[in-house]
Coordinates of C-alpha atoms in Angstrom, one line a residue:
Chain U
M1 CA 55.8 36.1 -29.9
S2 CA 51.2 36.2 -29.7
L3 CA 51.8 34.2 -33.0
L4 CA 54.1 31.4 -31.6
R5 CA 51.5 30.8 -28.4
K6 CA 48.9 31.1 -30.7
N7 CA 50.5 27.8 -32.5
N8 CA 51.4 26.3 -29.6
P9 CA 49.5 22.5 -29.7
Q10 CA 50.0 22.7 -25.6
T11 CA 48.1 26.4 -25.4
L12 CA 45.3 24.6 -27.8
T13 CA 44.7 21.7 -26.0
W14 CA 44.8 23.6 -22.5
Q15 CA 42.2 26.4 -23.9
R16 CA 40.2 23.6 -25.2
R17 CA 40.4 21.7 -21.7
A18 CA 39.7 24.7 -19.8
M19 CA 36.3 25.1 -22.4
R20 CA 35.5 21.6 -21.7
V21 CA 35.0 22.2 -17.9
L22 CA 33.7 25.3 -18.4
T23 CA 31.0 25.0 -20.8
F24 CA 28.7 23.8 -18.1
P25 CA 28.8 26.3 -15.0
I26 CA 28.8 29.0 -17.8
S27 CA 26.2 27.6 -19.7
V28 CA 23.7 28.2 -15.8
L29 CA 24.8 30.7 -15.6
A30 CA 23.3 32.0 -18.7
I31 CA 19.9 30.2 -17.5
Y32 CA 20.3 32.0 -14.2
G33 CA 20.1 35.5 -16.6
I34 CA 17.6 34.3 -18.5
L35 CA 15.1 33.8 -15.9
Y36 CA 16.3 36.5 -13.6
V37 CA 14.8 39.0 -16.7
I38 CA 11.4 36.8 -16.2
K39 CA 11.2 35.7 -12.6
P40 CA 13.7 37.4 -10.3
D41 CA 12.1 36.5 -7.1
K42 CA 12.4 33.3 -8.0
V43 CA 16.1 33.1 -8.9
S44 CA 17.3 35.3 -5.7
I45 CA 15.8 31.8 -4.3
A46 CA 17.6 29.5 -6.8
L47 CA 21.1 31.2 -6.0
K48 CA 19.9 31.2 -2.2
G49 CA 19.5 27.9 -2.3
A50 CA 22.9 26.9 -3.6
G51 CA 24.9 29.0 -1.7
N52 CA 23.1 26.9 1.7
I53 CA 24.5 23.9 -0.2
F54 CA 27.8 25.1 -1.2
I55 CA 28.1 26.0 2.6
T56 CA 26.8 22.4 3.8
I57 CA 29.5 21.1 1.0
M58 CA 32.6 23.6 2.1
V59 CA 34.3 21.5 5.1
P60 CA 34.1 17.7 3.5
L61 CA 35.4 19.4 -0.2
S62 CA 38.1 20.3 1.8
L63 CA 38.7 17.4 3.0
V64 CA 38.3 15.3 -0.3
F65 CA 41.3 17.9 -1.2
V66 CA 43.4 16.2 1.3
L67 CA 42.3 12.6 0.4
M68 CA 42.8 13.2 -3.3
L69 CA 46.8 14.7 -2.2
A70 CA 47.7 10.8 0.2
L71 CA 46.3 8.7 -2.8
N72 CA 48.6 10.7 -5.2
L73 CA 51.6 10.7 -2.6
F74 CA 51.3 7.1 -1.6
L75 CA 49.6 5.1 -4.5
K76 CA 51.4 4.8 -8.4
P77 CA 49.0 3.6 -10.9
A78 CA 52.1 1.9 -12.4
Q79 CA 52.1 0.0 -9.2
I80 CA 48.0 -0.5 -9.0
V81 CA 47.8 -2.0 -12.6
K82 CA 50.6 -4.7 -12.2
F83 CA 49.1 -5.9 -9.2
L84 CA 46.0 -6.1 -10.6
G85 CA 47.1 -8.9 -13.4
R86 CA 48.5 -11.2 -10.5
G87 CA 47.1 -13.9 -8.3
A88 CA 44.3 -16.4 -8.9
G89 CA 41.2 -16.7 -6.9
I90 CA 40.0 -15.1 -3.6
K91 CA 43.8 -13.3 -3.9
G92 CA 42.5 -12.2 -7.0
V93 CA 39.5 -11.4 -6.5
I94 CA 41.1 -9.0 -3.1
L95 CA 43.4 -7.8 -5.4
S96 CA 40.8 -6.5 -8.4
A97 CA 38.8 -4.9 -5.8
T98 CA 41.1 -3.1 -3.8
A99 CA 42.7 -2.1 -7.0
G100 CA 39.4 -0.4 -8.1
I101 CA 38.4 0.9 -5.0
I102 CA 42.0 3.1 -4.6
S103 CA 42.0 3.6 -8.6
S104 CA 41.3 7.6 -8.9
G105 CA 40.6 9.8 -11.7
P106 CA 37.9 9.1 -14.5
I107 CA 38.0 6.3 -16.0
Y108 CA 38.9 7.0 -19.9
A109 CA 42.5 6.9 -18.4
W110 CA 42.5 3.4 -17.6
Y111 CA 40.8 2.1 -20.4
P112 CA 44.3 2.2 -22.1
L113 CA 45.9 0.4 -19.4
L114 CA 43.3 -2.4 -18.4
K115 CA 43.6 -3.3 -22.4
D116 CA 47.1 -3.8 -22.3
L117 CA 46.6 -6.2 -18.9
R118 CA 44.1 -8.1 -21.1
E119 CA 46.5 -8.6 -24.2
K120 CA 48.7 -10.0 -21.3
G121 CA 45.5 -12.1 -20.1
A122 CA 44.5 -11.0 -17.3
G123 CA 40.8 -12.6 -16.6
V124 CA 37.8 -10.8 -17.8
S125 CA 36.3 -11.4 -14.2
F126 CA 38.7 -9.3 -12.5
M127 CA 38.0 -6.6 -15.0
A128 CA 34.6 -6.6 -14.2
I129 CA 35.4 -6.3 -10.3
F130 CA 38.2 -3.3 -11.0
L131 CA 35.7 -1.5 -12.9
G132 CA 32.7 -2.4 -10.4
N133 CA 34.7 -1.6 -7.3
R134 CA 35.6 2.3 -8.7
A135 CA 31.9 2.5 -7.9
I136 CA 33.8 3.5 -3.9
K137 CA 35.7 6.3 -3.7
P138 CA 37.4 7.0 -0.7
P139 CA 38.3 10.8 -0.9
L140 CA 34.7 11.2 -1.8
L141 CA 33.3 9.6 1.6
P142 CA 33.7 12.3 3.7
I143 CA 30.8 14.1 1.4
M144 CA 28.3 11.1 1.4
I145 CA 28.4 11.0 5.1
S146 CA 27.7 14.2 5.7
Y147 CA 25.0 13.9 3.1
F148 CA 23.7 10.9 4.1
G149 CA 25.0 9.3 7.4
W150 CA 28.0 6.6 8.0
V151 CA 25.5 4.0 8.9
Y152 CA 23.6 4.1 5.2
V153 CA 27.3 5.1 3.7
L154 CA 28.6 1.8 5.3
I155 CA 25.4 -0.1 4.0
L156 CA 25.9 1.0 0.5
T157 CA 29.5 0.4 0.2
I158 CA 29.2 -3.0 1.4
F159 CA 26.5 -4.2 -1.0
T160 CA 28.7 -2.1 -3.6
I161 CA 31.6 -4.8 -2.9
L162 CA 29.6 -7.7 -3.2
A163 CA 27.7 -6.2 -5.7
S164 CA 30.5 -6.0 -7.9
I165 CA 32.4 -9.2 -6.9
F166 CA 29.2 -10.9 -8.0
A167 CA 29.2 -8.6 -11.4
G168 CA 32.9 -9.7 -12.3
Y169 CA 32.1 -13.7 -11.9
A170 CA 28.1 -13.1 -13.4
V171 CA 30.8 -11.1 -16.7
G172 CA 33.4 -13.9 -16.7
A173 CA 30.3 -16.6 -17.4
L174 CA 28.9 -14.5 -20.0
A175 CA 31.5 -12.7 -21.9
K176 CA 34.4 -15.4 -21.5
E177 CA 35.2 -17.2 -24.7
S178 CA 33.6 -14.8 -26.5
N179 CA 36.2 -11.9 -27.8
S180 CA 38.0 -13.8 -29.8
G181 CA 36.1 -11.4 -32.7
D182 CA 37.2 -8.2 -30.9
G183 CA 40.8 -8.6 -32.1
Y184 CA 42.8 -8.6 -28.8
K185 CA 45.9 -10.2 -29.8
V186 CA 49.6 -10.2 -28.0
Q187 CA 51.9 -8.5 -30.6
Q188 CA 55.2 -9.4 -29.4
K189 CA 58.1 -9.5 -32.0
D190 CA 61.0 -11.5 -31.5
I191 CA 64.4 -9.4 -32.9
Chain Q
M1 CA 68.9 -8.5 -15.2
K2 CA 66.7 -7.1 -17.6
I3 CA 66.7 -3.6 -19.2
A4 CA 64.5 -1.6 -22.0
V5 CA 65.4 0.6 -24.3
S6 CA 63.2 3.0 -26.0
S7 CA 62.8 2.6 -29.8
D8 CA 60.8 3.4 -33.4
S9 CA 61.5 0.5 -34.8
A10 CA 62.0 -3.6 -33.8
N11 CA 65.4 -4.3 -34.5
L12 CA 68.9 -4.0 -32.4
E13 CA 70.3 -1.8 -35.3
A14 CA 67.0 1.1 -35.0
K15 CA 68.2 4.3 -33.3
V16 CA 66.9 5.1 -29.8
A17 CA 63.7 6.8 -29.4
H18 CA 64.0 10.6 -28.8
K19 CA 61.0 10.2 -26.0
F20 CA 60.5 7.4 -24.1
G21 CA 56.3 8.3 -23.6
N22 CA 55.7 7.9 -26.9
S23 CA 58.1 5.7 -28.7
K24 CA 56.8 2.8 -31.0
Y25 CA 58.4 0.6 -28.7
L26 CA 60.2 -0.6 -25.6
V27 CA 63.3 -3.4 -27.0
I28 CA 63.7 -5.7 -23.5
V29 CA 67.1 -6.8 -23.4
D30 CA 68.0 -9.8 -20.7
L31 CA 71.7 -9.3 -20.1
E32 CA 72.4 -12.6 -18.6
S33 CA 71.1 -14.4 -21.1
G34 CA 71.4 -11.9 -24.6
D35 CA 67.5 -12.6 -25.5
S36 CA 65.4 -9.1 -26.5
E37 CA 62.3 -9.1 -27.2
A38 CA 60.2 -5.9 -29.1
V39 CA 57.4 -4.6 -27.2
P40 CA 54.6 -2.3 -28.7
N41 CA 54.4 0.4 -26.4
P42 CA 50.4 1.0 -25.5
G43 CA 51.6 4.8 -25.3
A44 CA 52.7 5.5 -28.4
S45 CA 49.6 6.6 -30.3
A46 CA 48.0 8.2 -26.7
Q47 CA 47.1 11.8 -27.0
R48 CA 46.9 11.5 -22.9
G49 CA 48.8 9.7 -20.5
A50 CA 51.8 8.0 -23.3
G51 CA 54.9 8.1 -20.3
M52 CA 52.0 6.5 -17.8
Q53 CA 51.1 3.5 -20.5
A54 CA 55.1 3.4 -21.0
V55 CA 55.8 3.3 -17.1
V56 CA 53.1 0.4 -16.6
L57 CA 54.6 -1.4 -19.2
A58 CA 57.8 -1.1 -18.1
V59 CA 56.9 -1.8 -14.5
S60 CA 55.3 -5.3 -15.5
K61 CA 58.5 -6.2 -17.2
D62 CA 60.1 -6.8 -14.7
V63 CA 63.5 -4.3 -16.2
E64 CA 65.9 -2.4 -13.7
A65 CA 67.1 0.3 -16.2
V66 CA 64.9 2.3 -19.1
L67 CA 67.6 3.7 -21.6
T68 CA 66.1 6.6 -23.5
G69 CA 66.5 9.7 -25.3
Y70 CA 63.9 11.9 -23.3
C71 CA 62.3 11.1 -20.1
S72 CA 59.1 13.2 -18.9
P73 CA 60.0 14.4 -15.3
A74 CA 56.8 12.6 -14.1
A75 CA 57.3 9.1 -15.6
R76 CA 61.0 9.5 -14.6
S77 CA 59.6 9.8 -10.8
H78 CA 56.9 6.7 -11.4
L79 CA 60.0 4.9 -12.9
T80 CA 62.6 5.7 -10.0
V81 CA 59.9 5.3 -7.5
N82 CA 59.2 2.0 -8.5
G83 CA 63.4 1.1 -8.6
I84 CA 63.5 1.7 -11.9
E85 CA 66.7 3.4 -13.0
V86 CA 66.5 6.0 -16.0
I87 CA 69.7 6.6 -18.6
S88 CA 68.3 9.4 -20.0
D89 CA 69.7 11.9 -23.4
L90 CA 71.4 8.7 -24.7
S91 CA 71.7 8.5 -28.7
G92 CA 73.1 6.0 -31.4
T93 CA 71.2 2.4 -32.0
I94 CA 69.9 -0.4 -29.3
G95 CA 72.7 -2.5 -29.6
E96 CA 75.7 0.1 -29.3
V97 CA 73.7 1.6 -25.9
V98 CA 73.0 -1.4 -25.1
G99 CA 76.4 -2.3 -25.2
R100 CA 78.1 0.6 -23.4
Y101 CA 75.1 0.1 -20.6
K102 CA 77.0 -3.8 -19.9
K103 CA 80.1 -2.0 -19.7
G104 CA 79.5 0.5 -17.3
D105 CA 80.0 3.6 -19.6
F106 CA 77.4 5.5 -18.0
R107 CA 78.6 5.8 -14.5
K108 CA 81.7 7.5 -15.9
Y109 CA 79.8 9.5 -19.2
K110 CA 79.3 13.5 -18.1
G111 CA 76.1 14.2 -20.5
V112 CA 74.3 11.0 -19.0
E113 CA 71.6 11.7 -16.3
L114 CA 72.1 8.8 -13.7
E115 CA 69.0 8.8 -11.1
H116 CA 68.3 5.6 -9.2
R117 CA 66.0 5.5 -6.0
P118 CA 65.5 2.1 -3.9
R119 CA 62.0 0.9 -4.0
W120 CA 59.7 2.4 -1.6
S121 CA 62.2 5.2 -0.9
K122 CA 60.9 7.9 1.5
I123 CA 58.5 10.8 -0.4
D124 CA 60.7 13.6 -1.9
K125 CA 60.4 17.1 -2.7
A126 CA 59.7 15.8 -6.2
I127 CA 56.8 13.4 -5.3
L128 CA 55.2 15.8 -3.5
S129 CA 55.3 18.6 -6.0
Y130 CA 54.1 15.9 -8.4
A131 CA 50.9 14.8 -6.2
I132 CA 50.0 18.2 -5.8
R133 CA 50.1 19.2 -9.3
S134 CA 48.1 15.7 -9.5
S135 CA 45.3 16.4 -7.0
A136 CA 45.4 20.1 -7.7
K137 CA 44.5 19.4 -11.4
Q138 CA 42.0 17.0 -10.2
F139 CA 40.1 19.1 -7.8
A140 CA 40.6 21.7 -11.0
N141 CA 38.6 19.4 -12.7
L142 CA 36.3 18.9 -10.5
L143 CA 35.3 22.0 -9.7
P144 CA 34.0 23.4 -12.3
I145 CA 30.9 21.0 -13.4
L146 CA 30.5 20.7 -9.0
V147 CA 29.9 24.5 -9.1
G148 CA 27.2 23.9 -12.1
V149 CA 25.4 21.2 -11.0
V150 CA 25.0 22.9 -7.3
L151 CA 23.5 26.1 -9.4
L152 CA 21.8 23.6 -11.0
M153 CA 20.0 22.3 -7.8
G154 CA 19.4 25.8 -6.5
L155 CA 17.5 26.5 -10.0
F156 CA 15.4 22.9 -9.6
N157 CA 14.3 23.1 -6.0
A158 CA 13.1 26.6 -7.0
F159 CA 11.4 26.6 -10.3
V160 CA 10.5 22.8 -10.4
P161 CA 7.2 21.8 -8.1
R162 CA 7.2 19.2 -6.0
H163 CA 3.7 17.1 -8.2
I164 CA 6.3 17.4 -10.6
L165 CA 8.3 15.1 -8.6
V166 CA 5.9 13.0 -7.1
S167 CA 4.3 12.4 -10.3
I168 CA 7.5 10.5 -11.8
F169 CA 8.3 9.1 -8.1
S170 CA 5.2 7.4 -7.9
G171 CA 6.4 6.1 -4.3
N172 CA 5.9 2.6 -5.6
P173 CA 9.7 1.2 -4.5
A174 CA 9.9 -0.7 -7.1
L175 CA 9.3 1.5 -10.4
D176 CA 11.2 4.7 -8.2
I177 CA 14.7 2.1 -8.1
L178 CA 13.5 1.2 -12.2
W179 CA 13.5 5.5 -13.0
G180 CA 16.3 6.0 -10.1
A181 CA 18.8 3.5 -12.1
C182 CA 18.0 4.8 -15.9
S183 CA 18.3 8.1 -15.4
G184 CA 21.8 7.2 -13.2
S185 CA 23.2 5.3 -16.2
I186 CA 21.9 8.1 -18.7
I187 CA 24.1 10.7 -17.1
A188 CA 27.7 10.3 -16.4
G189 CA 30.6 11.9 -14.6
N190 CA 31.9 12.7 -10.8
P191 CA 29.9 10.6 -8.0
I192 CA 30.0 14.0 -6.1
N193 CA 27.7 14.9 -8.7
S194 CA 25.2 12.8 -8.2
Y195 CA 25.8 12.8 -3.9
V196 CA 24.6 16.6 -4.8
I197 CA 21.6 15.6 -6.9
G198 CA 20.9 12.5 -4.6
R199 CA 20.0 14.5 -1.8
E200 CA 18.1 17.6 -3.0
L201 CA 15.7 14.5 -4.7
L202 CA 15.7 13.2 -1.1
T203 CA 14.6 16.5 0.7
S204 CA 12.3 16.6 -2.7
G205 CA 10.3 13.8 -1.4
V206 CA 11.5 11.5 -3.6
S207 CA 12.2 8.1 -2.1
L208 CA 15.9 6.5 -0.6
F209 CA 14.9 3.3 -2.9
A210 CA 15.0 5.9 -6.0
V211 CA 17.8 7.8 -4.8
T212 CA 20.3 5.1 -4.0
A213 CA 19.5 3.1 -7.7
F214 CA 20.3 6.5 -8.8
M215 CA 23.8 7.2 -7.6
V216 CA 25.0 3.6 -7.8
A217 CA 24.1 3.2 -11.0
W218 CA 25.7 6.7 -12.0
V219 CA 29.2 5.0 -10.6
T220 CA 28.5 1.3 -12.5
V221 CA 27.0 2.1 -15.6
G222 CA 28.0 4.0 -18.4
L223 CA 26.0 4.7 -20.8
V224 CA 28.0 7.7 -22.5
Q225 CA 31.1 6.0 -21.9
L226 CA 29.8 3.0 -23.6
P227 CA 32.0 3.3 -26.8
A228 CA 35.3 3.8 -25.3
E229 CA 35.2 0.9 -22.9
I230 CA 33.6 -1.2 -26.1
A231 CA 36.9 0.0 -27.9
A232 CA 39.6 -0.4 -24.9
L233 CA 37.6 -3.8 -23.6
G234 CA 35.3 -5.2 -26.3
K235 CA 32.0 -5.4 -27.6
R236 CA 30.7 -8.1 -25.7
F237 CA 32.7 -7.1 -22.2
A238 CA 31.5 -3.5 -22.3
L239 CA 27.4 -5.1 -22.9
V240 CA 27.2 -8.1 -21.0
R241 CA 29.1 -5.7 -18.0
N242 CA 26.8 -2.7 -18.1
A243 CA 23.8 -5.1 -18.4
V244 CA 24.5 -6.3 -15.3
S245 CA 25.8 -3.8 -13.5
F246 CA 22.4 -2.2 -14.3
V247 CA 20.6 -5.2 -12.9
L248 CA 22.9 -5.3 -9.7
S249 CA 22.1 -1.1 -8.9
L250 CA 18.4 -2.2 -8.5
G251 CA 19.6 -4.5 -6.2
V252 CA 21.7 -3.3 -4.1
A253 CA 19.7 -0.5 -4.1
T254 CA 16.4 -2.9 -2.4
L255 CA 19.0 -4.7 0.2
T256 CA 20.7 -1.2 1.6
V257 CA 17.3 0.6 2.0
L258 CA 15.7 -2.4 3.2
V259 CA 18.7 -3.4 5.7
F260 CA 19.1 0.5 6.7
N261 CA 15.4 0.8 7.6
F262 CA 16.0 -2.3 9.7
F263 CA 18.9 -0.3 11.3
M264 CA 17.2 2.7 11.9
G265 CA 14.2 1.1 12.4

């Protein structure tokens, strides 16, 4: 039984993921341990400071979970990607920006889907607008507002959206015709 | 009406692939015209998210049914919520199962799982539990790093003297923005960490210009993810997008703080 579990690739993947996620906090705790031997008083101050940050972050963080849940419940990546490739002009810009804002999860999870869309002919500008608007994270807004205030967050959000649209057009103009060397071909075979 | 059949080969004599997510092709068959095409499944070689990529392919091809050997519960839930009928536990050649589907065999056959829900149906238990699991997983991935960052910030505040920070961030807005954007471009990770670091830098006396540039560059420029972006979207696209985003992070930081200061006096 234990041998089976040891050789189970799913268990290994889970362990690898846990290791990757936990390495950083464990390393920081190790630094705490080392520094405690040298400067115990300063480490106590550091711990107290970290505790204060946790207290500030607690309420907005629970709101983050609720917003994540709402996004996962009502939005499906398949739908987001489906409408990202559609439309032209202003409609395309709005759809791509909206898709970027509501998309969640790490960016590397989105690369294969974007690659697939590019192979199907979605515009370079829309890809760039999508990636730029991923800077806006609705579920994380409670934390940002609690730290910097809603006026600052509102101004920053507006400028980030405008900049990402501008970036989309700039990337579209600069990178448009030059991707032939990167090897994107539609690989469809009729049978 | 179009249907998709998972397959490991691009011809109608090929067997139905055992797994929907990892099959090499989705063979799209138009039942009215009889036309068919084999579309390579982008998820075939993926280690993560293979099922989702096959779902995206099926949705983008506007198919109304998926015929396969096995379909994971998550992929099934995404397909059915998009109005796609899922028929699993099938074997035989593509030609055979398509013929049986046309004849309506699967509606009588006991061994086949048949599930169909209309588009935008109300939230059911399976979707809710999937959403809770996804959110918990996202949160569990986010939390340990956040804990590490907060602990690191505690150390930073206690051990790094203020004059060192002041010597790096001189108070000159142009230089501060540049430094902020450079550090934000190098470091990557969940944006929540950039907010925590940004806030601590701010309370340590670093200007809002630098902190804003740091937070904007953190999410728009990704030197760490550059190889992955190049591999997926092309070298020129990735380099141009990151360079443009870096320059724009300087502009966004400048304008945001100027407008903020104007409103807040």
